[in-house]
Each structure stands twice: as C-alpha cells, then as structure tokens.
CSV table of C-alpha atoms in Angstrom, one decimal:
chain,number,residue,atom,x,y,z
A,259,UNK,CA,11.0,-9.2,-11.4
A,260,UNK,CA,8.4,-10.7,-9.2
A,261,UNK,CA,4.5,-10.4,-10.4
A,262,UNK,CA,3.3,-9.5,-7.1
A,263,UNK,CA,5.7,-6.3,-7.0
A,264,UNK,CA,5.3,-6.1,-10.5
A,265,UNK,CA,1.2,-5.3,-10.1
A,266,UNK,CA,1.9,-3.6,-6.9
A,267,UNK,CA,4.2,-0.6,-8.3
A,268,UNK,CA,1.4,-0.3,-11.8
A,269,UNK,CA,-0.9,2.6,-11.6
A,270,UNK,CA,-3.5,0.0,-11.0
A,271,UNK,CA,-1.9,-1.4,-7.8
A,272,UNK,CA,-1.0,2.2,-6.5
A,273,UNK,CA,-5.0,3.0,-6.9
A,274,UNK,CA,-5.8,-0.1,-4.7
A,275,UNK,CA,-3.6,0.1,-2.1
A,276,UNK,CA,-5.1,4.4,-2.1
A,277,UNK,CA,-8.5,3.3,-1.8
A,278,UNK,CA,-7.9,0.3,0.5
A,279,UNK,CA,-6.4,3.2,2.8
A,280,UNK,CA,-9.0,5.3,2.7
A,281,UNK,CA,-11.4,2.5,3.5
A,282,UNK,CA,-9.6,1.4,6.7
A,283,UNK,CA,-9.7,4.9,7.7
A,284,UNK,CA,-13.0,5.3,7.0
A,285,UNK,CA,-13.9,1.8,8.9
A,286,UNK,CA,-12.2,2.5,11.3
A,287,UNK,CA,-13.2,5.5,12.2
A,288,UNK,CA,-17.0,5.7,11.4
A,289,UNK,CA,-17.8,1.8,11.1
A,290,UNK,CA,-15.8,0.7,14.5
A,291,UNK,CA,-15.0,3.6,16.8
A,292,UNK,CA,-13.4,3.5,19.9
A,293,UNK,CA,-9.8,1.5,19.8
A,294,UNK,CA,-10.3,-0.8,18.0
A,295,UNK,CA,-11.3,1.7,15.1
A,296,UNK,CA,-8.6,4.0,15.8
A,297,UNK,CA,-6.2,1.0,15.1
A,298,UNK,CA,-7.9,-0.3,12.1
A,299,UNK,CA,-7.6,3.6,10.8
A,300,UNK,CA,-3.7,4.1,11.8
A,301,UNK,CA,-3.2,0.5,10.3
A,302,UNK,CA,-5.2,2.1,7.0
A,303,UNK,CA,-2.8,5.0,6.9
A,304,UNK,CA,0.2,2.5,5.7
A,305,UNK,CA,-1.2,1.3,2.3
A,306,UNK,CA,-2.7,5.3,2.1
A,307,UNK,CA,0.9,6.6,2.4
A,308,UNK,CA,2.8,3.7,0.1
A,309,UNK,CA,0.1,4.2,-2.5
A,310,UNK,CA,0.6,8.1,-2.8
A,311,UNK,CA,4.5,8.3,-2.3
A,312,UNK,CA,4.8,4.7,-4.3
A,313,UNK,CA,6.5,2.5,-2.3
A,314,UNK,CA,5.6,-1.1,-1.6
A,315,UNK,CA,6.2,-2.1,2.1
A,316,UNK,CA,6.1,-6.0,1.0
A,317,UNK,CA,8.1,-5.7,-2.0
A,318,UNK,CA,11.5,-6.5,0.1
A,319,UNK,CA,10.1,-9.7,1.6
A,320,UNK,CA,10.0,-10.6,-2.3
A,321,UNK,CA,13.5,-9.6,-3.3
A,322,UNK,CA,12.6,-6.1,-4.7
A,323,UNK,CA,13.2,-2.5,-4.0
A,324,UNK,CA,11.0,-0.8,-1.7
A,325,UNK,CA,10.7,1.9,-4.8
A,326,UNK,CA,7.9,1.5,-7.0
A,327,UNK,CA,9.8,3.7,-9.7
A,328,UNK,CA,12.9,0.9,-9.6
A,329,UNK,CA,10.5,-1.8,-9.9
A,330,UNK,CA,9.1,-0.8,-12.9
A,331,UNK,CA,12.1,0.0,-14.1
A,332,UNK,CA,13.4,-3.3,-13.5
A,333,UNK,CA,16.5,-2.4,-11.1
C-alpha cells in the first residue's frame, strides 16, 4: 500500500485533513471575505468532509480505495 494513503487514512492524517478544513473555512470566511473567501471556504469543506466520513479524495490517483477503512485494512 502506498505511504501517502497509508498516513492519509491513520487517525493522525484524518485530524489534519479536519483541521485543515476548518481552517479554510475559517480563512475564508473571516480572513478573505467576499468571493474569493467564499471559495477558499467551500474548497475547505472537502478535506472537512473526507476527514470526518474517512475517505481520501487522492487516494485513487495512487492506486487505492477511496475508503480509509480498506486502506488500512490493506484491500
């Protein structure tokens, strides 16, 4: 299995992509404002959402499953 998913589907990697979320979000909407921070915080949603439900949206471009649960299992 590839490192890089590997990290990604660990409790550590789900608690960065969470927190690198919330901080888009939060750039975006109180650093930036406007568009340009409405963008930044619906682009900030993605690693939010993949982080809670635990599913890596790169993981395919490196030949693994989109589930963090089959990662770590190895499938």
């Amino acid at each position: 299995m590839n490192p890089f998913c590997t990290f990604m589907a660990s409790t550590t990697g789900r608690i960065i992509r969470v927190v690198a979320g919330v901080a888009l979000i939060a750039w975006g909407l109180l650093g930036l404002g406007g568009t340009a921070g409405i963008i930044v915080a619906v682009v900030g949603v993605v690693p939010l959402l993949a982080g809670l439900l635990d599913f890596c949206v790169f993981a395919p471009l490196f030949g693994c499953p989109l589930s963090g649960a089959k990662i770590r299992a190895g499938k």
